[in-house]
mmCIF file of C-alpha atoms and ligand atoms in Angstrom:
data_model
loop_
_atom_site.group_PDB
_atom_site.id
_atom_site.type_symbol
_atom_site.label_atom_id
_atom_site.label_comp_id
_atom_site.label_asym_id
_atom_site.label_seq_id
_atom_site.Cartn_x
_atom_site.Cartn_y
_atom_site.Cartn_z
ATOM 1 C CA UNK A 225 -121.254 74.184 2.523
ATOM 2 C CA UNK A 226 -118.973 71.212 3.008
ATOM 3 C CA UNK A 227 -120.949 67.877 0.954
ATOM 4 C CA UNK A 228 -121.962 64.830 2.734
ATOM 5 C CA UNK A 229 -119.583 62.115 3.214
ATOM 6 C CA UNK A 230 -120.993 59.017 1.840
ATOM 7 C CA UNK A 231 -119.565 55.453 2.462
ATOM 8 C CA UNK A 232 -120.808 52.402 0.109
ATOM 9 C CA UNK A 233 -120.357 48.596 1.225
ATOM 10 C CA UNK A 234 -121.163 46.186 -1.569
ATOM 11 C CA UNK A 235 -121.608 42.610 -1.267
ATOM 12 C CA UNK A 236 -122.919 39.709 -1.800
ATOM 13 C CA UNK A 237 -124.557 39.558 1.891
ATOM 14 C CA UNK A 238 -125.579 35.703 2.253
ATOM 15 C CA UNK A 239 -126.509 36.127 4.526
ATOM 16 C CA UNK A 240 -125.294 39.509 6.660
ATOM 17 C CA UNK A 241 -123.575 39.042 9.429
ATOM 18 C CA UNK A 242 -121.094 40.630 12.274
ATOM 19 C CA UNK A 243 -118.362 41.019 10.277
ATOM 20 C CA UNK A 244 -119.777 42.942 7.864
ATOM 21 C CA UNK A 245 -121.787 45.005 10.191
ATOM 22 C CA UNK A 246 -119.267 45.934 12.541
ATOM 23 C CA UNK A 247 -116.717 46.750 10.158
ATOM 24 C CA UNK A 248 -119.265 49.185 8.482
ATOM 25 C CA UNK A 249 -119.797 51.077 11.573
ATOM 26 C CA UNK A 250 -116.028 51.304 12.674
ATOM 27 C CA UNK A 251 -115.603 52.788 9.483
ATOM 28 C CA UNK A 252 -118.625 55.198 9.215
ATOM 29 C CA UNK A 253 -117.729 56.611 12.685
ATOM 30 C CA UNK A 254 -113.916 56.842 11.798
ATOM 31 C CA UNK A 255 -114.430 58.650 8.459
ATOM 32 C CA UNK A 256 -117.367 60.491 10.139
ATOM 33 C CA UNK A 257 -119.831 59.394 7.262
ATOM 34 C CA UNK A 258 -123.534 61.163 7.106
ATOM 35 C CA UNK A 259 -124.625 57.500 5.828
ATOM 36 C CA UNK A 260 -123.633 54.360 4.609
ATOM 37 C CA UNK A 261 -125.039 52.505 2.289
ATOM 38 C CA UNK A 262 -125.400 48.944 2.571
ATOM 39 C CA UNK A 263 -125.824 47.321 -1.548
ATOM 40 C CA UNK A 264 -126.559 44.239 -1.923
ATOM 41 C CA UNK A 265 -125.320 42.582 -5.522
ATOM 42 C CA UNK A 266 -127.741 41.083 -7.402
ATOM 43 C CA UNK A 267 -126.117 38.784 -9.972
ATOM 44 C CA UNK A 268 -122.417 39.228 -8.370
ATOM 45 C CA UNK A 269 -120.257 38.529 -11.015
ATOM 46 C CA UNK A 270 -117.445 37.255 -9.729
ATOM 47 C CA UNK A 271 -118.318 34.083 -7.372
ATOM 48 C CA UNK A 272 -121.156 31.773 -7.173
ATOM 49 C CA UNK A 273 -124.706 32.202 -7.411
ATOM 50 C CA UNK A 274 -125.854 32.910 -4.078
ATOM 51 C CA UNK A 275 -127.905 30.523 -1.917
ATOM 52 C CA UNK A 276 -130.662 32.649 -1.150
ATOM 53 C CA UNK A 277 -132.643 34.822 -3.502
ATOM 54 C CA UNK A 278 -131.864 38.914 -3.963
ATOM 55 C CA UNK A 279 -134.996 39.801 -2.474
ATOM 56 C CA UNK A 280 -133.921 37.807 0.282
ATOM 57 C CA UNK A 281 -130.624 38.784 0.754
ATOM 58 C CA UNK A 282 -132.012 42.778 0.695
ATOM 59 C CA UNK A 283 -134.620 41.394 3.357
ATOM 60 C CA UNK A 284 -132.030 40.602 6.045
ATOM 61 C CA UNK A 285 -129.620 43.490 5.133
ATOM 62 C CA UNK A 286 -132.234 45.851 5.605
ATOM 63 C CA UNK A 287 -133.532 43.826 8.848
ATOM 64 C CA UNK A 288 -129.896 44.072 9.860
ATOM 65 C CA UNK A 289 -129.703 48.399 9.794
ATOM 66 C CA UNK A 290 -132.933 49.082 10.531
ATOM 67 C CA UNK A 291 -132.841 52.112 13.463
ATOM 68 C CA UNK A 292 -129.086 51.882 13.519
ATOM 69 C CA UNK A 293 -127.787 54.949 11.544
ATOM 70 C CA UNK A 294 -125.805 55.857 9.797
ATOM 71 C CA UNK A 295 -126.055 52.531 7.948
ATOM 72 C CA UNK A 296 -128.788 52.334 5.436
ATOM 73 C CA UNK A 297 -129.718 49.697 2.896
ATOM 74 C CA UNK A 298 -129.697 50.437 -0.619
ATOM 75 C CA UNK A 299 -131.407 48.515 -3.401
ATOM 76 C CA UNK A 300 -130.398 50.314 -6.785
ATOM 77 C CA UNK A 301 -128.823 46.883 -7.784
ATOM 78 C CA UNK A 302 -131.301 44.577 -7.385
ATOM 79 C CA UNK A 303 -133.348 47.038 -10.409
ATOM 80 C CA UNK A 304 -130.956 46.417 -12.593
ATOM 81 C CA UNK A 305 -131.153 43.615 -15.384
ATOM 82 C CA UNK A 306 -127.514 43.464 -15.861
ATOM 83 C CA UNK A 307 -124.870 41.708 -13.806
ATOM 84 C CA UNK A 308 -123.960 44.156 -10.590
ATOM 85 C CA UNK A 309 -120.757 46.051 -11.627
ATOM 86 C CA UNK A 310 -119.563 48.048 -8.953
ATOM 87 C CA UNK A 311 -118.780 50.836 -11.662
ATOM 88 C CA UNK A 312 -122.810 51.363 -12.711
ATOM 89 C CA UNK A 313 -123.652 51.513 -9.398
ATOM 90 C CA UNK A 314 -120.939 54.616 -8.255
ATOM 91 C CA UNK A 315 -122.312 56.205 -11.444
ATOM 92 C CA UNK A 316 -125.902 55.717 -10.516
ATOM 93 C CA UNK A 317 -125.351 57.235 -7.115
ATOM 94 C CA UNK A 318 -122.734 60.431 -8.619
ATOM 95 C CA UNK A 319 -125.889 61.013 -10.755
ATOM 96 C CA UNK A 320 -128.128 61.804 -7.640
ATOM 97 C CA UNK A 321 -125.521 63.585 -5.882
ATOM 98 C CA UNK A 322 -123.998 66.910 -5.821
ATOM 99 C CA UNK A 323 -120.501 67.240 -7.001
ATOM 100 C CA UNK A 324 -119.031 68.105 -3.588
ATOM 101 C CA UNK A 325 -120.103 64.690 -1.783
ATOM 102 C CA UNK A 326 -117.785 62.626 -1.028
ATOM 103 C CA UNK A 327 -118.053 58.663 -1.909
ATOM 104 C CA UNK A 328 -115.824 55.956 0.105
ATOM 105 C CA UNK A 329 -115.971 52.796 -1.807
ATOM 106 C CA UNK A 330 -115.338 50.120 1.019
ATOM 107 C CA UNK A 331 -113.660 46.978 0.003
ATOM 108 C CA UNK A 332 -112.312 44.245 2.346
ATOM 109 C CA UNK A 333 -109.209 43.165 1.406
ATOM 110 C CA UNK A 334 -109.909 39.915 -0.528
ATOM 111 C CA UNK A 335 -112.171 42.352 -2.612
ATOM 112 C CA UNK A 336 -109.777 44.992 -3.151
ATOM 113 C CA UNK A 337 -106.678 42.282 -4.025
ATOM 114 C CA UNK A 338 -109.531 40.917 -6.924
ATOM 115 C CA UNK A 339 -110.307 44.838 -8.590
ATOM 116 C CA UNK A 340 -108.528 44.283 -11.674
ATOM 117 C CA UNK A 341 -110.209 41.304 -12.972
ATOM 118 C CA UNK A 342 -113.218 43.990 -12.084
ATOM 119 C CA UNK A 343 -115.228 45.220 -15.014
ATOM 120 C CA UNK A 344 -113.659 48.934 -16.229
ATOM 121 C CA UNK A 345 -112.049 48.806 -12.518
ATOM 122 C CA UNK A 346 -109.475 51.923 -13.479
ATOM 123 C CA UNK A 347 -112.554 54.104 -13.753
ATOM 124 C CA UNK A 348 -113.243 53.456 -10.385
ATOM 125 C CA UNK A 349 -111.467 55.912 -8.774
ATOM 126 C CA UNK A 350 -112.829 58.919 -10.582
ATOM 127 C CA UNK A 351 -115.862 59.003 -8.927
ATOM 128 C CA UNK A 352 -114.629 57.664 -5.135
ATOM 129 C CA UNK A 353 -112.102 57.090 -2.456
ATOM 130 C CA UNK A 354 -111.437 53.285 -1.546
ATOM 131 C CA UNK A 355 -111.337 52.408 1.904
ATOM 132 C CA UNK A 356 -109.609 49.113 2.061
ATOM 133 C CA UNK A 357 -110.757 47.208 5.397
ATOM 134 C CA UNK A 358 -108.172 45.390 6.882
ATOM 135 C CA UNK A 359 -109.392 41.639 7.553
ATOM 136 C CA UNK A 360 -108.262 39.118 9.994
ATOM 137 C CA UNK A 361 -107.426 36.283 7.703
ATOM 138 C CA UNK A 362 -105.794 38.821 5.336
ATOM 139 C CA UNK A 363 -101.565 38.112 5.026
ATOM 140 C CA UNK A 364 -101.183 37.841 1.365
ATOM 141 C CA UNK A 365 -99.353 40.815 -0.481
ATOM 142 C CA UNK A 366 -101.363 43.199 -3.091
ATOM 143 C CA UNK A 367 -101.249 41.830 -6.551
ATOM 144 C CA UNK A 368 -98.698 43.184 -9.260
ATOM 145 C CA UNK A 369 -101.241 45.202 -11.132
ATOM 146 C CA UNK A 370 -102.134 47.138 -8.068
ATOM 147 C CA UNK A 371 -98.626 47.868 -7.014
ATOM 148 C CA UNK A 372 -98.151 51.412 -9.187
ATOM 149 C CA UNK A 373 -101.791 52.105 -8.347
ATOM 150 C CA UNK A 374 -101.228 51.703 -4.725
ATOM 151 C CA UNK A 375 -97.632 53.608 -4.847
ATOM 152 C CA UNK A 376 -99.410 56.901 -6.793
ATOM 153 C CA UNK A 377 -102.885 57.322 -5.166
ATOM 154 C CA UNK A 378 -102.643 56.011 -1.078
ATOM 155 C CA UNK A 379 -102.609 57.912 1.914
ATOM 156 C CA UNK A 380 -101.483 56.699 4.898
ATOM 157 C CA UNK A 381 -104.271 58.092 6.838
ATOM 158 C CA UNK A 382 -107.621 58.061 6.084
ATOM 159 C CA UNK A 383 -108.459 61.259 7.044
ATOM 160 C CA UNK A 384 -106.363 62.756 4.981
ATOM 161 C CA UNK A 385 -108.087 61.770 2.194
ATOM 162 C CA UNK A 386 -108.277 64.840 -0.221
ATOM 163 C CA UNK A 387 -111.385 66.081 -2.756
ATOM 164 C CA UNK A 388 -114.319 64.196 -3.870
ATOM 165 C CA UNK A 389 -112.247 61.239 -5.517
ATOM 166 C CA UNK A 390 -108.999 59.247 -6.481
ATOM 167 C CA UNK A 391 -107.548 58.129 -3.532
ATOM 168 C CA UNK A 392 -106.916 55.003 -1.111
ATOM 169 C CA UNK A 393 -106.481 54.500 2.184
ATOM 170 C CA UNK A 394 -106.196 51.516 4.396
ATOM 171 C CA UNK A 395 -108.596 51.212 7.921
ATOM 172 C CA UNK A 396 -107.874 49.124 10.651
ATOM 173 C CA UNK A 397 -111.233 47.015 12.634
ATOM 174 C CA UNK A 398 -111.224 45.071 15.312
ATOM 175 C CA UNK A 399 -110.447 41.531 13.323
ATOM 176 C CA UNK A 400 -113.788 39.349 13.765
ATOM 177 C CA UNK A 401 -113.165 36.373 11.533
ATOM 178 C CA UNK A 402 -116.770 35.783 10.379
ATOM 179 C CA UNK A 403 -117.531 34.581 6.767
ATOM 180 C CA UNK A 404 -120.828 34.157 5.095
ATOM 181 C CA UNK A 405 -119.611 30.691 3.720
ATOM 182 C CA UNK A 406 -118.824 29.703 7.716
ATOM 183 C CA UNK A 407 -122.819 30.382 8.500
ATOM 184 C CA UNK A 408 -124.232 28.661 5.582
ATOM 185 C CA UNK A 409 -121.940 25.883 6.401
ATOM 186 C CA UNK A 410 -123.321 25.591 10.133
ATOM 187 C CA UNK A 411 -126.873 26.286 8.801
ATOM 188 C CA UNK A 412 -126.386 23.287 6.164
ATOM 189 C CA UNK A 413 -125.311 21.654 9.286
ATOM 190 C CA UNK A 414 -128.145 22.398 11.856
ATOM 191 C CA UNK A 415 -125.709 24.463 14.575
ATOM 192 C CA UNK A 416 -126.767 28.079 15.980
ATOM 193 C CA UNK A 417 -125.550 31.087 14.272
ATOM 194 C CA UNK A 418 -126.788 32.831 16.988
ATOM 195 C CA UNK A 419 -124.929 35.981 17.965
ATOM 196 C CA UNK A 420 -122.811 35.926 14.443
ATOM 197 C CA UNK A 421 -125.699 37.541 12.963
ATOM 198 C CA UNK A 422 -128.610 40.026 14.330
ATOM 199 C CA UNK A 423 -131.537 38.930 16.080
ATOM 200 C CA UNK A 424 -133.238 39.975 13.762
ATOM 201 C CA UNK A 425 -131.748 38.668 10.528
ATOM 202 C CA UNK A 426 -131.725 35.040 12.412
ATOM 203 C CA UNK A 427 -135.763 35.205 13.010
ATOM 204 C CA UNK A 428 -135.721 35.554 8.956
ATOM 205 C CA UNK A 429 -133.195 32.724 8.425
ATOM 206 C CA UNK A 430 -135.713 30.602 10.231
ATOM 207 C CA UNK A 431 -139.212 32.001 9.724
ATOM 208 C CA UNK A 432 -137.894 31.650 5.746
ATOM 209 C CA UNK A 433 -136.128 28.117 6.639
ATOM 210 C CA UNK A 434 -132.939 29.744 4.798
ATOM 211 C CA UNK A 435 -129.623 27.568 4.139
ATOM 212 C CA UNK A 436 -131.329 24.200 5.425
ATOM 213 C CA UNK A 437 -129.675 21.995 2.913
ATOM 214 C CA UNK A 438 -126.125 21.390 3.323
ATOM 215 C CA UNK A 439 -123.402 23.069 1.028
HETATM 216 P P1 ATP B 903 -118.582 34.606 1.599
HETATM 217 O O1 ATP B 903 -118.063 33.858 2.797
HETATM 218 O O2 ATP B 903 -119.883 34.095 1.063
HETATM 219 O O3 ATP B 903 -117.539 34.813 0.524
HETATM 220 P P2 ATP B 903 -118.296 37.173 2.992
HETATM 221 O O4 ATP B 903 -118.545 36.866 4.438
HETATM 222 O O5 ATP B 903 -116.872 37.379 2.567
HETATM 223 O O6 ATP B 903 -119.000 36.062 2.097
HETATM 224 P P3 ATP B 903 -119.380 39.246 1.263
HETATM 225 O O7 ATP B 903 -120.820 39.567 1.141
HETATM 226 O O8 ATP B 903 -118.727 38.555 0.117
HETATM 227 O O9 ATP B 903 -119.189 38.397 2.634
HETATM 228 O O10 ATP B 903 -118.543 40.513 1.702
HETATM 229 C C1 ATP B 903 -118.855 41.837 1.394
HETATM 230 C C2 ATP B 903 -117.696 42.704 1.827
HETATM 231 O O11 ATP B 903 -117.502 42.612 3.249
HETATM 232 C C3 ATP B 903 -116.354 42.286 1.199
HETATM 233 O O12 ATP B 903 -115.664 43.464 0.868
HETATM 234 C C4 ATP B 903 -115.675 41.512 2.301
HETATM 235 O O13 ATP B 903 -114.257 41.578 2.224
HETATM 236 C C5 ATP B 903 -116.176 42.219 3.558
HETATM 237 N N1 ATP B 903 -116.206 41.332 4.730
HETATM 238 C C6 ATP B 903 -116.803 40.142 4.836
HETATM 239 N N2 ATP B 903 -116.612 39.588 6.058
HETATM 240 C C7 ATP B 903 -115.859 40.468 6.756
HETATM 241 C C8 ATP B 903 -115.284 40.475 8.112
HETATM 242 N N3 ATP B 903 -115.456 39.469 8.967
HETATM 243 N N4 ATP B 903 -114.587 41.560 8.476
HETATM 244 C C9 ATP B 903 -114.399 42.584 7.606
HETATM 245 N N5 ATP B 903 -114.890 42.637 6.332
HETATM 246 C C10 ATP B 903 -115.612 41.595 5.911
#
């Protein structure tokens, strides 16, 4: 039997909003995925600490998904002491899989331009695809060191993608320029964010009185 097709969205998720939640779907009903898994970084390592708490952040992620498969929240990095390397966290989940699932690492393209300052970021690809989601405010070209990557292991389609691991492919979304830091920002400065994110994640920003204080 063929394995499930598993798609994985990190990020820092502060808060969750349209962008990311649309673009997730696109891509879990272009690639056909059985789920995907919504993981929320505890300590990111590469940006700021966030303004809200983990906890928090997992709140409105899974607040966000509830009832709307195939996107599911995931928590395995919020358990961990350590800072959240994307690389732990594919091995976690290839350790409670079988070895003919198939993982899609998503990364938007800011994300996937910054994997080699990424912590062991060449291992990445032996236990995943990357999907890199194309992003409205996204003109720059790929950096150097991903050049020869990019040149031996993409596919022009997606579908094509081949075997349980080791390849990229690039997946167009309807552009919806949304950015966490453009919601905190309103927040800090009392306007709605209604409508850039759920209902439901809003009713937590306020019930919690999240992202009052300016930036
Ligand atoms: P911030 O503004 O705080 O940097 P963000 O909105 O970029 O946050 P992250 O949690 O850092 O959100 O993003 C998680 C992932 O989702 C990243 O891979 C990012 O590229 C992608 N992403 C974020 N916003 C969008 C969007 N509007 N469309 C498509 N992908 C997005």
């Amino acid at each position: 039997m063929a394995g499930k097709r598993i798609g994985v969205l990190g990020g820092t998720f502060d808060p969750i909003h349209i962008g990311h939640l649309r673009g997730a779907l696109e891509v879990a009903e272009q690639l056909a995925f059985d789920e995907l898994r919504l993981i929320p970084s505890a300590r990111p390592p590469h940006r700021d600490t966030p303004r809200v708490s983990a906890q928090q952040r997992l709140d409105m992620v899974a607040r966000a998904v509830q009832g709307v498969a195939p996107l599911r929240v995931d928590d395995r990095e919020l358990k961990r002491e350590r800072p959240s390397y994307s690389i732990e966290t594919l091995e976690s989940l290839r350790a409670e899989l079988d070895a003919e699932d198939r993982l899609f690492l998503i990364l938007g393209w800011d994300a996937f331009c910054g994997l080699p300052g990424w912590h062991r970021w060449e291992e990445l690809l032996e236990h995943c695809h990357i999907l890199v989601l194309q992003r409205p405010d996204a003109d720059s070209e790929a950096p150097e060191a991903l050049r020869d990557l990019l040149a031996a292991r993409s596919v022009g389609d997606p579908q094509a993608l081949n075997g349980a691991s080791g390849q990229i492919a690039f997946v167009w979304q309807t552009p919806l320029a949304v950015s966490a830091t453009q919601i905190r920002k309103a927040l800090g400065e009392g306007r709605s964010v209604r409508f850039l994110v759920p209902d439901a994640v809003l009713a937590y920003i306020q019930a919690n009185d999240l992202y009052r204080a300016p930036c």
